[in-house]
PDB file of C-alpha atoms in Angstrom:
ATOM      1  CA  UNK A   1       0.000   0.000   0.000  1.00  0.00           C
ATOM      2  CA  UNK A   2       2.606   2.742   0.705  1.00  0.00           C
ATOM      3  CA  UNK A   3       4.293   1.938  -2.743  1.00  0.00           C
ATOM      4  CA  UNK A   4       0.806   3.461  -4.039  1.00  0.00           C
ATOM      5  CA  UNK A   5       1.239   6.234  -2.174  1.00  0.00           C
ATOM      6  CA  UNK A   6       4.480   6.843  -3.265  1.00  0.00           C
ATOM      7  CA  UNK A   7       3.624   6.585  -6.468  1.00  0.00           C
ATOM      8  CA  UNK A   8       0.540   9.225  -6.237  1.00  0.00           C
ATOM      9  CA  UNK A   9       2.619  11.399  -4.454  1.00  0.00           C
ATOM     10  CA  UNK A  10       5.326  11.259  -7.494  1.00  0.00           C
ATOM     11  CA  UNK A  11       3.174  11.657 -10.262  1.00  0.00           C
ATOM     12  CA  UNK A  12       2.580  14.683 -12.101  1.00  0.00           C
ATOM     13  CA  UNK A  13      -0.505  16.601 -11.587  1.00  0.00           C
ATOM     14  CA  UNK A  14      -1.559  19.918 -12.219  1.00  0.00           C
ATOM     15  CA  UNK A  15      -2.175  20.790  -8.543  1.00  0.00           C
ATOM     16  CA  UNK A  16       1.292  19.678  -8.197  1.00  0.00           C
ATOM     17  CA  UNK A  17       2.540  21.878 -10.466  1.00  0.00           C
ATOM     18  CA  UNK A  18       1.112  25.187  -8.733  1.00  0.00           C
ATOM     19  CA  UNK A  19       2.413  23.901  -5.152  1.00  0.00           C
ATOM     20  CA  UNK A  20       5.904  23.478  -6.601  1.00  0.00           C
ATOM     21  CA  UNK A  21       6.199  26.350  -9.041  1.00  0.00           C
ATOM     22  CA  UNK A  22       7.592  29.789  -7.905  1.00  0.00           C
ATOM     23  CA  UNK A  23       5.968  32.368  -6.098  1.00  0.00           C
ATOM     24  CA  UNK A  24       4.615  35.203  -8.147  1.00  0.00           C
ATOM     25  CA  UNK A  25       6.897  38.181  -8.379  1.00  0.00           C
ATOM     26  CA  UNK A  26       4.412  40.655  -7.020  1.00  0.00           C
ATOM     27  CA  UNK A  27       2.577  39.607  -4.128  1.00  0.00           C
ATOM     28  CA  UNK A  28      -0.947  39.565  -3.527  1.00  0.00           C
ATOM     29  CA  UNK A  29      -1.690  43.244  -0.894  1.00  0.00           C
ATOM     30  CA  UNK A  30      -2.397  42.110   2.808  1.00  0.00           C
ATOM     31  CA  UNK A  31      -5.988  42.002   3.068  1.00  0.00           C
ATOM     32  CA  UNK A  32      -7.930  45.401   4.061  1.00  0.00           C
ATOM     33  CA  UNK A  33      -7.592  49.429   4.260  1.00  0.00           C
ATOM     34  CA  UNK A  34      -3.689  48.475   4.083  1.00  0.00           C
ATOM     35  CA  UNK A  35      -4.421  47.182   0.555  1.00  0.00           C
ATOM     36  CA  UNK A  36      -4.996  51.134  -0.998  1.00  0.00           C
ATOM     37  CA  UNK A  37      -1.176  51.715   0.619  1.00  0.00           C
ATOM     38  CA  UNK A  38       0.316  48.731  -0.715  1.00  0.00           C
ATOM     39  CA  UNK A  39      -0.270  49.201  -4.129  1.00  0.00           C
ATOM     40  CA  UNK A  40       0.279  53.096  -4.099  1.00  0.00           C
ATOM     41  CA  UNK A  41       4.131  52.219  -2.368  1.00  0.00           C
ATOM     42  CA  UNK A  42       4.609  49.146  -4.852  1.00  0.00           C
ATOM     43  CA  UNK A  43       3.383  51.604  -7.783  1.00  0.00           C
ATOM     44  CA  UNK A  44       6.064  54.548  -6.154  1.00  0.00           C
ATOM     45  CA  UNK A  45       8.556  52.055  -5.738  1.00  0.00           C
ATOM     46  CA  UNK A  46       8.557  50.727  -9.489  1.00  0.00           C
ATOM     47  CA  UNK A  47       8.643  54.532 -10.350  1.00  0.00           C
ATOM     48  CA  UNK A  48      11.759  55.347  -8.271  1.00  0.00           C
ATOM     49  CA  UNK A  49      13.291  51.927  -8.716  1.00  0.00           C
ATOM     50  CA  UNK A  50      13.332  51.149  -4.823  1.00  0.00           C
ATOM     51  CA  UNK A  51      12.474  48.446  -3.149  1.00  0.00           C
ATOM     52  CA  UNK A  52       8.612  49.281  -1.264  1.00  0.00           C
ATOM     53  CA  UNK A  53       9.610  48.040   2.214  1.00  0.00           C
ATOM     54  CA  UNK A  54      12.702  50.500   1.991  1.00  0.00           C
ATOM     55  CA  UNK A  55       9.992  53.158   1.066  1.00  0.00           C
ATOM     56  CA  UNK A  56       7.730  52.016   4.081  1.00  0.00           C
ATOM     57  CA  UNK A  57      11.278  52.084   6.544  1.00  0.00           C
ATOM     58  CA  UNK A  58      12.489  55.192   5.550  1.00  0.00           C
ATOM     59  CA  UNK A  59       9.002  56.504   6.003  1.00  0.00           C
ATOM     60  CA  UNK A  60       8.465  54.776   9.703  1.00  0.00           C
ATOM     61  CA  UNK A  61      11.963  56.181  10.364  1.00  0.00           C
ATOM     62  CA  UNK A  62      11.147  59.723   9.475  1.00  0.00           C
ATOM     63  CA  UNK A  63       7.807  59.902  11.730  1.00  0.00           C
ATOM     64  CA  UNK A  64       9.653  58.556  14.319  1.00  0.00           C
ATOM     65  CA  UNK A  65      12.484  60.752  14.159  1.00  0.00           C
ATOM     66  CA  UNK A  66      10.036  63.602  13.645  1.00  0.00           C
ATOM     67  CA  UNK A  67       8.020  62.520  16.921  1.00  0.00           C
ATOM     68  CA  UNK A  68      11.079  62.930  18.878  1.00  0.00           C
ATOM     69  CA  UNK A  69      11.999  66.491  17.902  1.00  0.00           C
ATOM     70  CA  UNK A  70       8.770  67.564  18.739  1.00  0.00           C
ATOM     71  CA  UNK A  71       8.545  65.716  22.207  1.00  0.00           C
ATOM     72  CA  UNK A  72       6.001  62.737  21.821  1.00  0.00           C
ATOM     73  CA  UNK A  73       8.099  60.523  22.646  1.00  0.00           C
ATOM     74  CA  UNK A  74       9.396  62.340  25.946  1.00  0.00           C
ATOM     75  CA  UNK A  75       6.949  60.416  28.475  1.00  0.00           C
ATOM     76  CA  UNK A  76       8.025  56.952  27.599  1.00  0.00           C
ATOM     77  CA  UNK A  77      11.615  57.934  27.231  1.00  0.00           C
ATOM     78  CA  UNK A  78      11.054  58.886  30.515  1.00  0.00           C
ATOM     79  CA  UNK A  79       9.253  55.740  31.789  1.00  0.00           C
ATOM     80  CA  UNK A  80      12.411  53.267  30.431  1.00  0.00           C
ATOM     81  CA  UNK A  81      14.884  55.755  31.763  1.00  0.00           C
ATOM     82  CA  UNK A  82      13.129  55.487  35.461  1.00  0.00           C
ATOM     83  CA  UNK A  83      12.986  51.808  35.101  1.00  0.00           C
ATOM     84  CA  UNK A  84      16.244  51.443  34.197  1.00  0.00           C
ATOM     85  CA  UNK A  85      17.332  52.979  37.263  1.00  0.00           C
ATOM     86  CA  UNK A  86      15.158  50.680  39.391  1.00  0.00           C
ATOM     87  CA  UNK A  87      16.919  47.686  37.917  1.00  0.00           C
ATOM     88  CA  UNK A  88      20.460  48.813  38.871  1.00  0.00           C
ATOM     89  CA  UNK A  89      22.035  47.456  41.846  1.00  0.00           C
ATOM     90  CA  UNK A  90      22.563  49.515  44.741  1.00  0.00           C
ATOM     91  CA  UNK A  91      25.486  51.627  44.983  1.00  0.00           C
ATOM     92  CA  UNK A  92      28.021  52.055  47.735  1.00  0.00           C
ATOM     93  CA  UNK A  93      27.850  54.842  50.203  1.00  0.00           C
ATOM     94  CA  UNK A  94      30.579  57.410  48.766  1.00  0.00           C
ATOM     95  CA  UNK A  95      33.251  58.124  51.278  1.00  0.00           C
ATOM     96  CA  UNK A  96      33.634  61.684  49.947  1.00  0.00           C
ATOM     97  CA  UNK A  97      30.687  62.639  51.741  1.00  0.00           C
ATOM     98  CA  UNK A  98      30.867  63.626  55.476  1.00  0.00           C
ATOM     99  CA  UNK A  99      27.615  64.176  57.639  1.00  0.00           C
ATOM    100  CA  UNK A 100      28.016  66.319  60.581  1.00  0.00           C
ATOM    101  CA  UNK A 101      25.549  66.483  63.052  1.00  0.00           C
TER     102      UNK A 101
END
């Protein structure tokens, strides 16, 4: 019985075909409102010659870089920065200092 199934398994088939043959070159948009963005970057990337997830990087990394000049990201900054500290060990007294009572 399993030299059956080996032999159905070999065997050319045309659902075979499409499980073994290449991906398309242009993928398929991810499904949704994202699907209007997709195709305008792919269609702006052909134009310029560029890759579309560089486009989409360089973009993220521009609104990010923009959101720190103008302070958004301050509060969270703020929030790692005080965490951080909490995590650190515990420092020795500093002998430099002298309290006088």
């Amino acid at each position: 019985m399993t030299a059956q199934l080996v032999k159905v398994a070999t065997e050319e088939s045309p659902n075979n075909s499409k499980l073994i043959s290449p991906q398309a070159e242009n993928p398929s948009p991810p499904p949704g409102k994202s699907a209007k963005t997709w195709s305008r970057l792919k269609r702006l990337g052909k134009y310029v010659g560029i890759n579309p997830a560089l486009i989409a990087s360089l973009a993220v990394t521009g609104l990010m870089l923009g959101y720190k000049h103008l302070g958004m990201l301050q509060f969270f900054e703020l929030k790692a920065f005080d965490r951080m500290i909490e995590l650190r060990p515990a420092l020795p007294p500093d002998e430099r200092l002298l309290v006088v009572e």
